[in-house]
GROMACS .gro file of C-alpha atoms in nm:
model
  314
    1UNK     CA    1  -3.403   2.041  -0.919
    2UNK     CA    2  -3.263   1.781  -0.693
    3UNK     CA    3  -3.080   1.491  -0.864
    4UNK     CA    4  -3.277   1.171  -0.691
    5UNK     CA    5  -3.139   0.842  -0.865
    6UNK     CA    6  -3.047   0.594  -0.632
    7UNK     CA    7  -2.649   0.572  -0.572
    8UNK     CA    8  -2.553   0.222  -0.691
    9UNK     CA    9  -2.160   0.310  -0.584
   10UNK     CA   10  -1.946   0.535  -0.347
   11UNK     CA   11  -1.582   0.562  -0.427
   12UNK     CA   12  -1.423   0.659  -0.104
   13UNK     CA   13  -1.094   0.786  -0.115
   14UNK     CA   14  -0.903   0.834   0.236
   15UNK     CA   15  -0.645   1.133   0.120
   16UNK     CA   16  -0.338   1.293   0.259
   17UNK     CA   17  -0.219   1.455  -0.042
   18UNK     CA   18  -0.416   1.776  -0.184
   19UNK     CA   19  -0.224   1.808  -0.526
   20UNK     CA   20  -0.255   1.453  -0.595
   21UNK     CA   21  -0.666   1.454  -0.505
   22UNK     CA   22  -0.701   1.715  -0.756
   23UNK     CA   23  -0.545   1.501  -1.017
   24UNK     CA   24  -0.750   1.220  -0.925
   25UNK     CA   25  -1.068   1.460  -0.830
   26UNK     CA   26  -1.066   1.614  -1.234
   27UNK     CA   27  -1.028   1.201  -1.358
   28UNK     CA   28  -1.304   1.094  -1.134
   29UNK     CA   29  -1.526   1.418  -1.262
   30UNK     CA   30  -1.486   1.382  -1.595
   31UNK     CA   31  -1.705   1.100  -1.602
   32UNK     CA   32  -1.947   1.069  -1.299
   33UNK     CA   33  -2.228   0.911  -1.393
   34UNK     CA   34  -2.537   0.994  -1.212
   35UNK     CA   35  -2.568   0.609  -1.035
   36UNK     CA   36  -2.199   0.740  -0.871
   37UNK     CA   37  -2.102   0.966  -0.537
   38UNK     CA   38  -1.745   1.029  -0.492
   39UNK     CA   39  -1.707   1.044  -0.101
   40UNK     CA   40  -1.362   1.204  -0.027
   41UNK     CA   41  -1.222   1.211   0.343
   42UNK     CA   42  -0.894   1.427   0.405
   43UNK     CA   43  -0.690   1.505   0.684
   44UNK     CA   44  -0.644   1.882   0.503
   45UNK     CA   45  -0.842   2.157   0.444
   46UNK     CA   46  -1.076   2.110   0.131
   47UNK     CA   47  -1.224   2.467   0.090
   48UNK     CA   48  -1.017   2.505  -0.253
   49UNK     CA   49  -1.117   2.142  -0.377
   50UNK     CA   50  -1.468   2.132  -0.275
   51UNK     CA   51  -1.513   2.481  -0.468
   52UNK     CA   52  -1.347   2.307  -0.823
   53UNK     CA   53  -1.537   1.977  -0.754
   54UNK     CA   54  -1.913   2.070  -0.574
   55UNK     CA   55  -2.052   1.735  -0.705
   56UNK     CA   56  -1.797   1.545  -0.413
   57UNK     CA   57  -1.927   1.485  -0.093
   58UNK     CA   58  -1.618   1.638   0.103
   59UNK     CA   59  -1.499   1.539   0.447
   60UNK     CA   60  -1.212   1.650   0.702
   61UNK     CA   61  -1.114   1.454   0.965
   62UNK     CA   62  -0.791   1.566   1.154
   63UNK     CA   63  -0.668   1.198   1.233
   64UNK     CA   64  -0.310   1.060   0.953
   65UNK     CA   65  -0.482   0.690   1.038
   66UNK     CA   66  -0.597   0.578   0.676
   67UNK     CA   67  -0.832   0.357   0.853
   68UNK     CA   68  -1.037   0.603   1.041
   69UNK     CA   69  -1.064   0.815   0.689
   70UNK     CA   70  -1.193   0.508   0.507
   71UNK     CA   71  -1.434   0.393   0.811
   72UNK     CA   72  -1.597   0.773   0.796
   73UNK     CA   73  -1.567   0.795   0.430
   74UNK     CA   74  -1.771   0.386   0.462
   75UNK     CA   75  -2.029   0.559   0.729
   76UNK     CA   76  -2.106   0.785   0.452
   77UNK     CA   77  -2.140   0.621   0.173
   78UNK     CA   78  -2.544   0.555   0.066
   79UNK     CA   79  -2.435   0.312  -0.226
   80UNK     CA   80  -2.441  -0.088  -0.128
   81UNK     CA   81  -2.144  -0.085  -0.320
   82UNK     CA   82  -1.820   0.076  -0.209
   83UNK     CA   83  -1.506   0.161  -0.458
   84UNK     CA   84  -1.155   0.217  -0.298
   85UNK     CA   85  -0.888   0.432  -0.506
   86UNK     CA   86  -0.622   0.621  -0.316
   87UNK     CA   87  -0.488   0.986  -0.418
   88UNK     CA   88  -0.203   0.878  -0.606
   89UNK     CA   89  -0.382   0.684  -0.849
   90UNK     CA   90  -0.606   0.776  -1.163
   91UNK     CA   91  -0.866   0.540  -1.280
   92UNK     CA   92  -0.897   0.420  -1.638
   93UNK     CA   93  -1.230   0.591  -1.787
   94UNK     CA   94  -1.484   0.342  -1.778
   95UNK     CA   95  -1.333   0.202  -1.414
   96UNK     CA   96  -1.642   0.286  -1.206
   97UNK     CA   97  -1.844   0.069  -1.494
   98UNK     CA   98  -1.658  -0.196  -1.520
   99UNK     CA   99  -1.671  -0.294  -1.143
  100UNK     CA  100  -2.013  -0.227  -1.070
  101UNK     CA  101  -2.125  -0.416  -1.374
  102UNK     CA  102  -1.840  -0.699  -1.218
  103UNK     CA  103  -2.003  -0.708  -0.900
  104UNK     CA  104  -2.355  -0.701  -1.031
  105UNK     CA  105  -2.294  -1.025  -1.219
  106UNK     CA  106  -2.158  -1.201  -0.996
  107UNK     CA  107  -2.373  -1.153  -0.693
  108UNK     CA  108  -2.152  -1.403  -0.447
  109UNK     CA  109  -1.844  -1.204  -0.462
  110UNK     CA  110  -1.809  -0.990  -0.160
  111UNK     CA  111  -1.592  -0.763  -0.377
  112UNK     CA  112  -1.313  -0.809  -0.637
  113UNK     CA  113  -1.014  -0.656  -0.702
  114UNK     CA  114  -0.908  -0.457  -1.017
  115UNK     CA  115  -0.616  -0.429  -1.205
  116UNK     CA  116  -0.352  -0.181  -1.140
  117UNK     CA  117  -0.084  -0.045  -1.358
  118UNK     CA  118   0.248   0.140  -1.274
  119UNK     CA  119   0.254   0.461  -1.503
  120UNK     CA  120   0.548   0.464  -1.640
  121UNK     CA  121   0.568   0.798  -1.823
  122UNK     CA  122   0.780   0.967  -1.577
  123UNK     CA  123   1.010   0.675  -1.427
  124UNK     CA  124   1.243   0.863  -1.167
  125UNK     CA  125   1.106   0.683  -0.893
  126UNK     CA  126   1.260   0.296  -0.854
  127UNK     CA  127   1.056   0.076  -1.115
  128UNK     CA  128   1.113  -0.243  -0.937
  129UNK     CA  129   0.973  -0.116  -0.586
  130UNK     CA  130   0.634  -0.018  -0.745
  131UNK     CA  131   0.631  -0.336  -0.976
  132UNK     CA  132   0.495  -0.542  -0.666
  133UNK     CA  133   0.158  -0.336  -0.756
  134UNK     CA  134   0.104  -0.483  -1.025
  135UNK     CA  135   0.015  -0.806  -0.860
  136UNK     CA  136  -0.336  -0.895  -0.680
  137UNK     CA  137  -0.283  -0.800  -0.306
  138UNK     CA  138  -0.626  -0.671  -0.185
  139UNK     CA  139  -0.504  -0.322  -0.191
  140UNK     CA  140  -0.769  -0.031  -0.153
  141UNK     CA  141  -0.600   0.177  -0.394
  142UNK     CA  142  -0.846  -0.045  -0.655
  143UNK     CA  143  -1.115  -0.284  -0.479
  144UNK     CA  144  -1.483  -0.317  -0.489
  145UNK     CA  145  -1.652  -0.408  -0.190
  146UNK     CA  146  -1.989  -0.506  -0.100
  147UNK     CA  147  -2.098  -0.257   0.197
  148UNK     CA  148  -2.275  -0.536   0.389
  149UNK     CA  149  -1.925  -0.707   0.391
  150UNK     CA  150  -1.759  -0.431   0.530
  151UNK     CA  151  -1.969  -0.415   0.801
  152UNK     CA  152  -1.983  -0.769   0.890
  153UNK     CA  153  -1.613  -0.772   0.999
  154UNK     CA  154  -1.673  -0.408   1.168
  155UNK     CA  155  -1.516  -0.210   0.876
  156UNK     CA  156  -1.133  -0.130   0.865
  157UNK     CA  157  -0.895  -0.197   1.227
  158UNK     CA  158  -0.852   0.163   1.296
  159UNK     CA  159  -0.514  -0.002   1.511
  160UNK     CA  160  -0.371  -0.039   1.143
  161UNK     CA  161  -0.291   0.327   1.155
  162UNK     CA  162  -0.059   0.353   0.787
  163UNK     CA  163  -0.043  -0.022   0.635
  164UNK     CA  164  -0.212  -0.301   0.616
  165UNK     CA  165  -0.538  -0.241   0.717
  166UNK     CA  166  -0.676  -0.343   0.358
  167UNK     CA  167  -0.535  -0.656   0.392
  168UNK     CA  168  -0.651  -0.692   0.731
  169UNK     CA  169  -1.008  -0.635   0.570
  170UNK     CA  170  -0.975  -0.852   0.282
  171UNK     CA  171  -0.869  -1.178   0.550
  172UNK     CA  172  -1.160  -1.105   0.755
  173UNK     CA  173  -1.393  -1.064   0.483
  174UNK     CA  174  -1.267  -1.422   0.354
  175UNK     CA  175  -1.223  -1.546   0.679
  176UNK     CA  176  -1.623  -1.523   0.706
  177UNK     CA  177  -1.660  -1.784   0.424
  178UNK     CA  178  -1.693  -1.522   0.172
  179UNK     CA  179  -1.492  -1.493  -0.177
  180UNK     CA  180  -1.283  -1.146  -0.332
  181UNK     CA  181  -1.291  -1.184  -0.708
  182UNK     CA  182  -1.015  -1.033  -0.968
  183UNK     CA  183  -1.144  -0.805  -1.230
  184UNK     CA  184  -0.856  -0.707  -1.483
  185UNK     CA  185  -1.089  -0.479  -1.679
  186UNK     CA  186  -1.095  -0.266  -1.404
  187UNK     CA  187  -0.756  -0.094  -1.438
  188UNK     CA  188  -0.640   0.222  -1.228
  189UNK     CA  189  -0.280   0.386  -1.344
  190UNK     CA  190  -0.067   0.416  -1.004
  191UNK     CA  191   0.182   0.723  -1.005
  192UNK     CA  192   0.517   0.694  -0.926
  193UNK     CA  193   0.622   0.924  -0.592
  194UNK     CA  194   0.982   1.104  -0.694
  195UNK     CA  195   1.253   1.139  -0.467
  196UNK     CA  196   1.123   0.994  -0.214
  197UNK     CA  197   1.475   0.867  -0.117
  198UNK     CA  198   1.385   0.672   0.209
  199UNK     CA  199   1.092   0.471   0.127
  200UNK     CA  200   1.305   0.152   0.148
  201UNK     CA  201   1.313   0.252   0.523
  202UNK     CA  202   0.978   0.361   0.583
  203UNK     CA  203   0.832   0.037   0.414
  204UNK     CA  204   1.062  -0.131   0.671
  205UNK     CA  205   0.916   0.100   0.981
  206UNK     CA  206   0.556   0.037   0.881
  207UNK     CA  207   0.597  -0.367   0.919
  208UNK     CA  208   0.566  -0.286   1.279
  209UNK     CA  209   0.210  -0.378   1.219
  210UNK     CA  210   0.251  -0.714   1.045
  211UNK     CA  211   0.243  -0.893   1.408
  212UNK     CA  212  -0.091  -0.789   1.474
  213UNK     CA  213  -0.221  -0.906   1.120
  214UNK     CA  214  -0.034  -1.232   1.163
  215UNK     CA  215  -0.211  -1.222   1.520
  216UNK     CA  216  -0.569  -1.209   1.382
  217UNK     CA  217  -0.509  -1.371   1.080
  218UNK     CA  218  -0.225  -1.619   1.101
  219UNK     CA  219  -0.312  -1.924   0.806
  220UNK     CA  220  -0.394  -1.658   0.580
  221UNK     CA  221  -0.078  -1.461   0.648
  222UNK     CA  222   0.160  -1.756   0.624
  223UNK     CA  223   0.017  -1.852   0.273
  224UNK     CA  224  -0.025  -1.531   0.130
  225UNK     CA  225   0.263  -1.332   0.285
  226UNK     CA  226   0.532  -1.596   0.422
  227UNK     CA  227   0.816  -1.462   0.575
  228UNK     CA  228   0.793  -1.059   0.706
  229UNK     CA  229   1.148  -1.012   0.593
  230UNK     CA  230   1.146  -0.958   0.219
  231UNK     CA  231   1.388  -1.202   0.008
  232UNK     CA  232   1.645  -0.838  -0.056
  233UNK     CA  233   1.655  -0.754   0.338
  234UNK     CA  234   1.768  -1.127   0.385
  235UNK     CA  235   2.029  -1.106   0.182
  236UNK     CA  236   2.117  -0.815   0.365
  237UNK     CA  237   2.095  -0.954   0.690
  238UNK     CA  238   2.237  -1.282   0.632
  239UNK     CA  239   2.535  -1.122   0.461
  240UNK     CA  240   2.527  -0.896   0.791
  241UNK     CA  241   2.565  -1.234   1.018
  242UNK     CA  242   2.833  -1.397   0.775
  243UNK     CA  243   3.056  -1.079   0.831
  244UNK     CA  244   3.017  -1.104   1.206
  245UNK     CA  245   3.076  -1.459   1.262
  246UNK     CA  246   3.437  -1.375   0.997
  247UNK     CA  247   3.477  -1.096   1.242
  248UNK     CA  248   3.458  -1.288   1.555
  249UNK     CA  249   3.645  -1.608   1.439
  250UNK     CA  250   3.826  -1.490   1.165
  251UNK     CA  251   3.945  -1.152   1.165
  252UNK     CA  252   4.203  -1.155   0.877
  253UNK     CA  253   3.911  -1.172   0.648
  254UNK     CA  254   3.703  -0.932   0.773
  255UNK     CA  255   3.747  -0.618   0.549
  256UNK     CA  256   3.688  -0.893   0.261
  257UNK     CA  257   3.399  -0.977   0.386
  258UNK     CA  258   3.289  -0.617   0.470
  259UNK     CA  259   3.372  -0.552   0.095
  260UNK     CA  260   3.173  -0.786   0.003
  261UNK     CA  261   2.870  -0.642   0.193
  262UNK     CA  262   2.933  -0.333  -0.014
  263UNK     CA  263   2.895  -0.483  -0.280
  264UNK     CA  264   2.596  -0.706  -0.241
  265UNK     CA  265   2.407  -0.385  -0.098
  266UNK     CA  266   2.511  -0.211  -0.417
  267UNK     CA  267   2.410  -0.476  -0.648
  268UNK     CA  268   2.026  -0.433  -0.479
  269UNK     CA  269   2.050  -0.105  -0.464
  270UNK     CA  270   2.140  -0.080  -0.851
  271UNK     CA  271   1.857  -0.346  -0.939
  272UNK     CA  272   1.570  -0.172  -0.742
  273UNK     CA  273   1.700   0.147  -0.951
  274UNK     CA  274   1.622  -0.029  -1.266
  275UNK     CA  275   1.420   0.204  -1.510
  276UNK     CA  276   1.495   0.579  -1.345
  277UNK     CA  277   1.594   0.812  -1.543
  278UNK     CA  278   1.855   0.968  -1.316
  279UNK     CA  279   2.082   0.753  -1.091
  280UNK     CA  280   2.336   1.001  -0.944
  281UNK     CA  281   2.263   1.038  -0.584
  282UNK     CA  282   1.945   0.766  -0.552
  283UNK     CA  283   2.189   0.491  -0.618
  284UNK     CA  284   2.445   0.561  -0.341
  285UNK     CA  285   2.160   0.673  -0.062
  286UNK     CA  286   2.003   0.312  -0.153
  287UNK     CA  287   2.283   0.123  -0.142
  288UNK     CA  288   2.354   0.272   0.222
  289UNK     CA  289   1.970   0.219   0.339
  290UNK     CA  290   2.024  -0.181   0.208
  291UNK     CA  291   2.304  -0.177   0.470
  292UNK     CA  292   2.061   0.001   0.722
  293UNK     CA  293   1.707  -0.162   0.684
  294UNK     CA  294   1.761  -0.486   0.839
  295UNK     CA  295   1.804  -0.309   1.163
  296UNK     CA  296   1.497  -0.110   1.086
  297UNK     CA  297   1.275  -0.390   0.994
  298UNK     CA  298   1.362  -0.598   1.278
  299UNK     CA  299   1.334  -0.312   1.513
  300UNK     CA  300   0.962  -0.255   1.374
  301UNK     CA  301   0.901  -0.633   1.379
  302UNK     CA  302   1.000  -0.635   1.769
  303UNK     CA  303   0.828  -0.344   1.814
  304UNK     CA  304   0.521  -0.476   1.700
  305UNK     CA  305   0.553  -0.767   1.862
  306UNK     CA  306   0.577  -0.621   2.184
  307UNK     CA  307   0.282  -0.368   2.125
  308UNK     CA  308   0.026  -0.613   2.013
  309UNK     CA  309   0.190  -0.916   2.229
  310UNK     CA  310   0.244  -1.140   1.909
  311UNK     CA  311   0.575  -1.274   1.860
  312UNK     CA  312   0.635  -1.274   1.457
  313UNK     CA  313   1.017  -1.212   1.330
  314UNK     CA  314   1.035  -1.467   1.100
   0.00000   0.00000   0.00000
């Protein structure tokens, strides 16, 4: 017989990563209530998964843009309410619950926000990189969201092809008078990704798209994000500046001053490797991409710039 109760939430997750869906996929199963579809969009095949979980609504779409996942996985979803997690994360057990019952009491949210939590249990990635999670930032990988106000600001800007397109979606949603609320009952565990030795860089190539947020959402970006260059990249760079003025006007001092670059780019490199387990070779590749990024992050910011004709550098 046909299960008809009325959906009263879709959790759409946008994934990239099979073994990690299957992780989340057996969390999310174990306690489905009826009032819940799971709406899963993936740029893989899903034959295997969609076998283990039949209950799923499953999805391919042969596009890497996390926006265009979450907009189909949106156009699917039946429930007025839509749930965010992402395939890296696994929510608490009573998650689903808690923001439903959230949202349901307080009917002028447009959405709120839950709380997420690094796990810990296996810390060989960089602690102090993922600790930045742990505070509010609109992030999809735990929001509830009123489907009405998803559509009112024409869903996620499929131009935000890797990052910020959740933020993007959270400014226009406010932007439109209405309010994101906080939730800290609603708590999703975020894994850790391993030896992943160049995301310092990769963060720094994907802030090629904060000029086009800045573009559509400039007050909100200035008070919420600031400056595009994060405080340890401006160390970096202003270090960088010292030791070419020293080696234009003061060459004696120069290898000092390079030494001291070394050093500084070390001493971030050691602090962001706070709380791995293994150092060894992730503590000398960092220490080389600190000397690196702030050519890659101002590259991306110039890029951007260019590409969606909105100066933002600093």
């Amino acid at each position: 017989m046909q299960n008809t109760v009325k959906k009263q939430l879709s959790v759409v997750v946008a994934s990239h990563r099979s073994a990690a869906m299957r992780r989340l996929a057996s969390a999310l199963s174990s306690r489905m209530p009826d009032f819940v579809e799971i709406v899963v969009v993936a740029d893989y095949n899903t034959d295997k998964l969609s076998c283990e979980f039949p209950k799923f609504t499953w999805m391919v779409l042969n596009n890497k843009s996390i926006s265009a996942k979450r907009n189909m996985g949106c156009d699917a979803a039946s429930a007025d309410i839509v749930a965010f997690i992402d395939d890296d994360c696994v929510p608490s057990p009573d998650w689903m619950e808690l923001g439903l019952a959230f949202l349901n009491a307080n009917p002028n949210a447009a959405g709120c926000e839950g709380r997420t939590v690094i796990d810990k249990t296996d810390a060989i990635a960089p602690m102090s990189e993922y600790k930045r999670l742990e505070q509010p930032g609109y992030r999809t990988n735990n929001i509830f969201y009123r489907k009405q106000a998803i559509n009112s600001v024409g869903g996620f800007d499929e131009r935000f092809t890797i990052q910020r397109e959740d933020v993007d979606l959270a400014y226009g949603i406010l932007e439109k008078g209405h309010t994101i609320a906080y939730c800290p009952e609603a708590i999703v565990f975020h894994s850790t990704r391993p030896n992943e030795y160049f995301d310092l860089i990769k963060n720094c190539i994907n802030r090629r798209f904060d000029p086009l947020l800045y573009k559509k959402h400039k007050v909100l970006y200035r008070k919420h994000v600031g400056c595009p260059i994060p405080p340890s990249i401006g160390i970096i760079l202003t270090s960088h500046c010292v030791s070419l003025l020293v080696f234009m006007f003061a060459k004696p001092m120069t290898e000092w001053f390079f030494l001291l670059e070394f050093m500084v780019a070390f001493s971030l490199a050691w602090r962001r490797n706070q709380g791995r387990h293994q150092y060894g070779i992730s503590l000398f590749i960092d220490g080389i991409l600190f000397l690196m990024a702030p050519f890659f992050l101002l590259g991306a910011l110039i890029h951007g710039s260019v590409r969606f004709k909105k100066w933002l550098i600093f």
